[in-house]
Amino acid sequence: MRKIAVAMAKGGVGKTTTAVNLAHDLALQGQRVLLVDCDTQDQVAKFLGVKPAYGLYEFITGRNGKGEPVLKKEAVCPARENLWILAGGIKLVELKYWLGEQPRERRHALLSQSIVPKGDSLDFLIFDCAPGWDLLSVNILMAAQEVLCPVSLQAPALEGLKTFFQYLVSAQKQNNQLALKYVVPTLFDRRTRQSIDLYRKLKRLFTRQICDPIRYNVRLSEAPADGKTIFEFDPRATGAEDYRKLSRRLIDDGIRAQQVPRFF
Ligand SMILES: Nc1ncnc2c1ncn2[C@@H]1O[C@H](COP(=O)(O)OP(=O)(O)OP(=O)(O)O)[C@@H](O)[C@H]1O
Ligand SMILES: [Mg+2]
């Protein structure tokens, strides 16, 4: 199973749009995916049009708001065929306090071990991280193996990127399995000089990690209001085409990683 954190400290760069559409296309390709919403904004459930009773808070603590026991399987919400979610929401504020009270080693173990299902029942565990840095985001990076960073090509500059990547390097010191695997340029508008220049810069900086850009596509911003992914809302939109390409790349990398190199 691959554990991928969709993370970027800057807000509004397309983290949730990427996590949801990528997760759904992987599920459509037959991969079994658990998408974990690590944000108090609770966007993942809204984007998918589901109303889970419980979520990540109950899954980790084993209790609901009234202190009653909740089973892990009750906290996981089926969202589509092959796709399950652990919802975020305002309860995550309490989860952060609760995590803060746990000893440091236990905190890491809580996320890295308790979310990972037994056996091989999942192919992908995808974390949709919140913007900024808080205790939960930091712990997610201790539980993940791969980081996928959406970078907006609409920002005036690559501001904040350097700090974010420096932070990743320090997280790697504590989790040596963690690797920056994908840099995904988002909100690409080929009519603007800014988009083209920023994309070029990213390609130079991240020769291995750079992915094809996700174009600016108004259909991607309309789909969540209907509780649909782009593959349900408008499968012929450029947004669908771009996210399909991204999920193919992830699947292909997985296949390559499993192949034993042949020397003869
Ligand atoms: N390629 C795109 N084309 C057009 N609109 C997009 C695209 N990607 C994302 N958006 C829109 O941009 C806004 C921000 O996207 P999203 O919520 O995915 O970002 P985020 O990084 O998760 O934000 P936050 O940091 O607040 O969690 C949303 O309204 C979304 O619909
Ligand atoms: Mg988000």
Short mmCIF file of C-alpha atoms and ligand atoms in Angstrom, two decimals:
data_model
loop_
_atom_site.label_atom_id
_atom_site.label_comp_id
_atom_site.label_asym_id
_atom_site.label_seq_id
_atom_site.Cartn_x
_atom_site.Cartn_y
_atom_site.Cartn_z
CA MET A 1 0.00 0.00 0.00
CA ARG A 2 1.23 3.48 -0.88
CA LYS A 3 0.80 6.29 1.64
CA ILE A 4 0.69 9.66 -0.06
CA ALA A 5 0.31 13.07 1.60
CA VAL A 6 -1.12 15.79 -0.64
CA ALA A 7 0.50 18.71 1.12
CA MET A 8 1.41 22.35 0.63
CA ALA A 9 1.53 25.01 3.32
CA LYS A 10 -0.05 27.62 1.05
CA GLY A 11 -3.85 27.67 0.96
CA GLY A 12 -6.10 27.43 -2.10
CA VAL A 13 -3.56 25.77 -4.41
CA GLY A 14 -5.76 22.79 -5.33
CA LYS A 15 -4.85 20.25 -2.63
CA THR A 16 -8.42 19.03 -2.06
CA THR A 17 -9.33 19.20 -5.77
CA THR A 18 -6.25 17.08 -6.49
CA ALA A 19 -6.75 14.62 -3.61
CA VAL A 20 -10.43 14.00 -4.43
CA ASN A 21 -10.13 13.69 -8.21
CA LEU A 22 -6.94 11.69 -8.07
CA ALA A 23 -8.44 9.33 -5.47
CA HIS A 24 -11.57 8.84 -7.57
CA ASP A 25 -9.70 8.12 -10.78
CA LEU A 26 -7.47 5.63 -8.97
CA ALA A 27 -10.66 3.98 -7.67
CA LEU A 28 -12.11 3.94 -11.18
CA GLN A 29 -8.94 2.15 -12.31
CA GLY A 30 -9.70 -0.61 -9.79
CA GLN A 31 -7.35 0.59 -7.02
CA ARG A 32 -8.75 0.49 -3.48
CA VAL A 33 -8.33 3.91 -1.95
CA LEU A 34 -8.87 5.44 1.50
CA LEU A 35 -8.91 9.24 1.39
CA VAL A 36 -8.25 10.91 4.74
CA ASP A 37 -9.36 14.51 5.26
CA CYS A 38 -6.96 16.20 7.67
CA ASP A 39 -8.63 19.60 7.49
CA THR A 40 -11.17 21.23 9.79
CA GLN A 41 -12.90 22.68 6.68
CA ASP A 42 -14.39 19.20 6.02
CA GLN A 43 -14.17 19.67 2.25
CA VAL A 44 -13.57 16.08 1.15
CA ALA A 45 -17.05 14.85 2.17
CA LYS A 46 -18.64 17.92 0.55
CA PHE A 47 -16.68 17.50 -2.68
CA LEU A 48 -17.90 13.88 -2.83
CA GLY A 49 -21.47 14.68 -1.77
CA VAL A 50 -21.49 12.32 1.23
CA LYS A 51 -22.52 12.96 4.84
CA PRO A 52 -20.49 10.71 7.10
CA ALA A 53 -21.62 10.31 10.70
CA TYR A 54 -18.05 9.98 11.93
CA GLY A 55 -14.53 10.60 10.68
CA LEU A 56 -10.86 10.82 11.53
CA TYR A 57 -11.47 12.05 15.09
CA GLU A 58 -13.57 9.02 16.03
CA PHE A 59 -11.30 6.67 14.06
CA ILE A 60 -8.20 7.68 16.02
CA THR A 61 -9.68 8.26 19.47
CA GLY A 62 -12.22 5.40 19.29
CA ARG A 63 -14.87 7.70 20.84
CA ASN A 64 -17.53 10.09 19.62
CA GLY A 65 -18.16 13.58 21.03
CA LYS A 66 -20.24 12.10 23.89
CA GLY A 67 -17.43 9.74 24.86
CA GLU A 68 -19.28 6.68 23.52
CA PRO A 69 -17.19 3.99 21.82
CA VAL A 70 -17.01 4.04 18.01
CA LEU A 71 -15.59 1.15 16.00
CA LYS A 72 -13.02 1.95 13.32
CA LYS A 73 -15.23 0.43 10.65
CA GLU A 74 -18.06 2.79 11.70
CA ALA A 75 -15.82 5.82 11.23
CA VAL A 76 -14.88 4.93 7.63
CA CYS A 77 -17.46 6.12 5.11
CA PRO A 78 -17.90 4.44 1.72
CA ALA A 79 -17.94 7.20 -0.91
CA ARG A 80 -17.74 5.39 -4.26
CA GLU A 81 -16.88 1.91 -5.49
CA ASN A 82 -13.30 1.23 -4.28
CA LEU A 83 -13.19 4.62 -2.51
CA TRP A 84 -13.66 5.23 1.23
CA ILE A 85 -13.14 8.38 3.23
CA LEU A 86 -12.26 9.40 6.77
CA ALA A 87 -13.93 12.78 7.10
CA GLY A 88 -12.31 15.88 8.60
CA GLY A 89 -14.26 18.72 10.15
CA ILE A 90 -14.25 20.85 13.25
CA LYS A 91 -13.77 17.80 15.50
CA LEU A 92 -10.18 17.75 14.28
CA VAL A 93 -9.50 20.75 16.55
CA GLU A 94 -10.16 18.41 19.49
CA LEU A 95 -8.06 15.70 17.83
CA LYS A 96 -5.13 18.10 17.73
CA TYR A 97 -5.49 18.80 21.48
CA TRP A 98 -5.82 15.09 22.12
CA LEU A 99 -2.73 14.31 20.04
CA GLY A 100 -0.84 17.06 21.87
CA GLU A 101 -1.48 15.28 25.16
CA GLN A 102 -0.01 11.99 23.90
CA PRO A 103 3.71 11.25 24.25
CA ARG A 104 5.55 12.13 21.04
CA GLU A 105 6.44 8.57 19.96
CA ARG A 106 2.86 7.45 20.56
CA ARG A 107 1.53 10.36 18.48
CA HIS A 108 3.52 9.21 15.46
CA ALA A 109 2.52 5.62 16.00
CA LEU A 110 -1.15 6.56 16.38
CA LEU A 111 -1.34 7.86 12.86
CA SER A 112 1.17 5.67 11.09
CA GLN A 113 -0.09 2.41 12.58
CA SER A 114 -3.73 2.92 13.43
CA ILE A 115 -4.80 4.21 10.00
CA VAL A 116 -3.01 1.52 8.10
CA PRO A 117 -5.40 -1.40 7.65
CA LYS A 118 -4.33 -4.94 8.33
CA GLY A 119 -3.48 -7.22 5.42
CA ASP A 120 -3.48 -5.85 1.89
CA SER A 121 -7.02 -4.51 1.75
CA LEU A 122 -5.96 -1.09 0.40
CA ASP A 123 -3.76 0.05 -2.48
CA PHE A 124 -3.60 3.76 -1.67
CA LEU A 125 -3.91 5.81 1.49
CA ILE A 126 -4.18 9.47 0.51
CA PHE A 127 -4.06 12.32 3.03
CA ASP A 128 -5.58 15.66 2.06
CA CYS A 129 -3.58 18.00 4.31
CA ALA A 130 -4.71 21.34 5.71
CA PRO A 131 -2.89 24.54 4.72
CA GLY A 132 -0.28 25.82 7.16
CA TRP A 133 1.49 23.77 9.77
CA ASP A 134 -0.17 22.24 12.77
CA LEU A 135 0.33 19.20 14.91
CA LEU A 136 -1.83 17.05 12.67
CA SER A 137 -0.04 17.97 9.41
CA VAL A 138 3.31 17.32 11.06
CA ASN A 139 2.14 13.90 12.22
CA ILE A 140 0.71 13.06 8.82
CA LEU A 141 4.20 13.52 7.39
CA MET A 142 5.43 11.00 9.94
CA ALA A 143 2.83 8.51 8.70
CA ALA A 144 3.27 9.05 4.93
CA GLN A 145 5.91 7.71 2.56
CA GLU A 146 5.36 9.95 -0.43
CA VAL A 147 4.55 13.65 -0.68
CA LEU A 148 2.63 15.12 -3.59
CA CYS A 149 2.79 18.92 -3.67
CA PRO A 150 0.31 20.94 -5.69
CA VAL A 151 1.89 24.26 -6.66
CA SER A 152 -0.32 27.05 -8.00
CA LEU A 153 0.91 28.65 -11.20
CA GLN A 154 -1.28 31.64 -10.44
CA ALA A 155 0.70 32.78 -7.40
CA PRO A 156 2.76 35.92 -7.96
CA ALA A 157 5.92 33.94 -7.23
CA LEU A 158 7.01 30.63 -5.82
CA GLU A 159 6.56 32.22 -2.42
CA GLY A 160 6.63 29.98 0.59
CA LEU A 161 7.87 27.05 -1.49
CA LYS A 162 11.41 27.17 -0.21
CA THR A 163 10.28 27.18 3.43
CA PHE A 164 7.89 24.32 2.73
CA PHE A 165 10.58 22.17 1.14
CA GLN A 166 13.01 22.99 3.95
CA TYR A 167 10.37 21.75 6.32
CA LEU A 168 10.03 18.52 4.34
CA VAL A 169 13.77 17.95 4.66
CA SER A 170 13.52 18.27 8.44
CA ALA A 171 10.51 15.90 8.48
CA GLN A 172 12.62 13.38 6.51
CA LYS A 173 15.12 13.34 9.38
CA GLN A 174 12.42 11.84 11.57
CA ASN A 175 10.78 9.72 8.89
CA ASN A 176 13.45 8.40 6.56
CA GLN A 177 10.82 6.71 4.37
CA LEU A 178 9.38 10.07 3.36
CA ALA A 179 10.15 11.25 -0.17
CA LEU A 180 8.99 14.20 -2.23
CA LYS A 181 7.65 12.20 -5.16
CA TYR A 182 5.41 14.54 -7.15
CA VAL A 183 5.25 18.27 -7.79
CA VAL A 184 1.95 19.00 -9.51
CA PRO A 185 1.58 22.45 -11.09
CA THR A 186 -2.06 23.55 -10.76
CA LEU A 187 -4.26 26.32 -12.17
CA PHE A 188 -2.11 26.41 -15.31
CA ASP A 189 -3.22 29.02 -17.81
CA ARG A 190 -1.10 28.86 -20.94
CA ARG A 191 -2.33 32.32 -22.00
CA THR A 192 -0.44 33.97 -19.17
CA ARG A 193 3.28 34.58 -19.14
CA GLN A 194 3.29 34.01 -15.36
CA SER A 195 1.97 30.43 -15.68
CA ILE A 196 4.50 29.57 -18.37
CA ASP A 197 7.46 31.10 -16.50
CA LEU A 198 6.55 29.44 -13.20
CA TYR A 199 6.07 26.07 -14.90
CA ARG A 200 9.51 26.37 -16.53
CA LYS A 201 11.10 27.21 -13.18
CA LEU A 202 9.46 24.25 -11.49
CA LYS A 203 10.60 21.92 -14.27
CA ARG A 204 14.19 23.09 -13.74
CA LEU A 205 13.98 22.75 -9.96
CA PHE A 206 12.21 19.39 -9.83
CA THR A 207 13.37 17.45 -12.86
CA ARG A 208 12.28 14.08 -11.50
CA GLN A 209 9.19 15.05 -9.52
CA ILE A 210 7.53 17.44 -11.95
CA CYS A 211 4.20 16.25 -13.36
CA ASP A 212 2.22 17.55 -16.31
CA PRO A 213 0.28 20.62 -15.18
CA ILE A 214 -3.40 20.62 -14.24
CA ARG A 215 -4.92 23.31 -16.42
CA TYR A 216 -7.24 25.99 -15.10
CA ASN A 217 -10.67 24.52 -15.78
CA VAL A 218 -13.85 26.11 -14.53
CA ARG A 219 -15.60 22.69 -14.55
CA LEU A 220 -13.23 21.59 -11.77
CA SER A 221 -14.48 24.43 -9.58
CA GLU A 222 -18.15 23.75 -10.41
CA ALA A 223 -18.16 19.99 -9.72
CA PRO A 224 -17.95 20.17 -5.87
CA ALA A 225 -21.21 22.14 -5.63
CA ASP A 226 -22.94 19.06 -7.10
CA GLY A 227 -21.03 16.70 -4.82
CA LYS A 228 -19.41 15.13 -7.87
CA THR A 229 -15.88 14.50 -9.02
CA ILE A 230 -14.88 15.77 -12.45
CA PHE A 231 -15.27 12.22 -13.83
CA GLU A 232 -18.96 12.28 -12.93
CA PHE A 233 -19.62 15.97 -13.55
CA ASP A 234 -17.90 16.34 -16.92
CA PRO A 235 -15.66 13.43 -17.91
CA ARG A 236 -14.69 15.19 -21.16
CA ALA A 237 -13.44 18.34 -19.44
CA THR A 238 -9.74 19.19 -19.59
CA GLY A 239 -9.66 18.78 -15.78
CA ALA A 240 -10.70 15.13 -16.16
CA GLU A 241 -8.04 14.58 -18.82
CA ASP A 242 -5.33 16.13 -16.61
CA TYR A 243 -6.22 14.20 -13.46
CA ARG A 244 -6.45 10.96 -15.46
CA LYS A 245 -2.89 11.55 -16.64
CA LEU A 246 -1.75 12.11 -13.06
CA SER A 247 -3.35 8.92 -11.76
CA ARG A 248 -1.81 6.92 -14.65
CA ARG A 249 1.59 8.25 -13.65
CA LEU A 250 1.08 7.13 -10.05
CA ILE A 251 -0.07 3.68 -11.12
CA ASP A 252 2.79 3.30 -13.61
CA ASP A 253 5.35 4.28 -10.95
CA GLY A 254 3.89 1.61 -8.66
CA ILE A 255 4.19 -1.03 -11.38
CA ARG A 256 7.78 -0.01 -12.13
CA ALA A 257 8.70 -0.14 -8.43
CA GLN A 258 7.46 -3.73 -8.24
CA GLN A 259 9.41 -4.91 -11.26
CA VAL A 260 12.66 -6.66 -10.46
CA PRO A 261 15.37 -5.23 -12.71
CA ARG A 262 16.54 -7.74 -15.31
CA PHE A 263 20.27 -7.80 -15.95
CA PHE A 264 20.40 -10.59 -18.51
N1 LIG B 1 -7.48 23.45 -12.03
C1 LIG B 1 -8.42 24.23 -11.49
N2 LIG B 1 -9.17 25.05 -12.30
C2 LIG B 1 -10.11 25.87 -11.77
N3 LIG B 1 -10.38 25.96 -10.46
C3 LIG B 1 -9.69 25.17 -9.61
C4 LIG B 1 -8.68 24.27 -10.08
N4 LIG B 1 -8.15 23.63 -9.00
C5 LIG B 1 -8.80 24.09 -7.92
N5 LIG B 1 -9.72 25.03 -8.27
C6 LIG B 1 -10.59 25.80 -7.37
O1 LIG B 1 -9.74 26.59 -6.53
C7 LIG B 1 -10.26 26.66 -5.22
C8 LIG B 1 -9.24 26.11 -4.22
O2 LIG B 1 -9.06 24.73 -4.50
P1 LIG B 1 -8.90 23.65 -3.34
O3 LIG B 1 -9.97 23.79 -2.33
O4 LIG B 1 -8.71 22.33 -3.99
O5 LIG B 1 -7.51 24.15 -2.72
P2 LIG B 1 -6.83 23.72 -1.34
O6 LIG B 1 -5.36 23.84 -1.54
O7 LIG B 1 -7.34 22.41 -0.89
O8 LIG B 1 -7.35 24.86 -0.37
P3 LIG B 1 -7.14 24.90 1.23
O9 LIG B 1 -5.70 25.26 1.42
O10 LIG B 1 -8.09 25.96 1.69
O11 LIG B 1 -7.47 23.53 1.74
C9 LIG B 1 -11.57 25.86 -5.22
O12 LIG B 1 -12.63 26.74 -5.45
C10 LIG B 1 -11.40 24.93 -6.43
O13 LIG B 1 -12.66 24.57 -7.00
MG MG B 2 -8.20 21.81 0.96
#
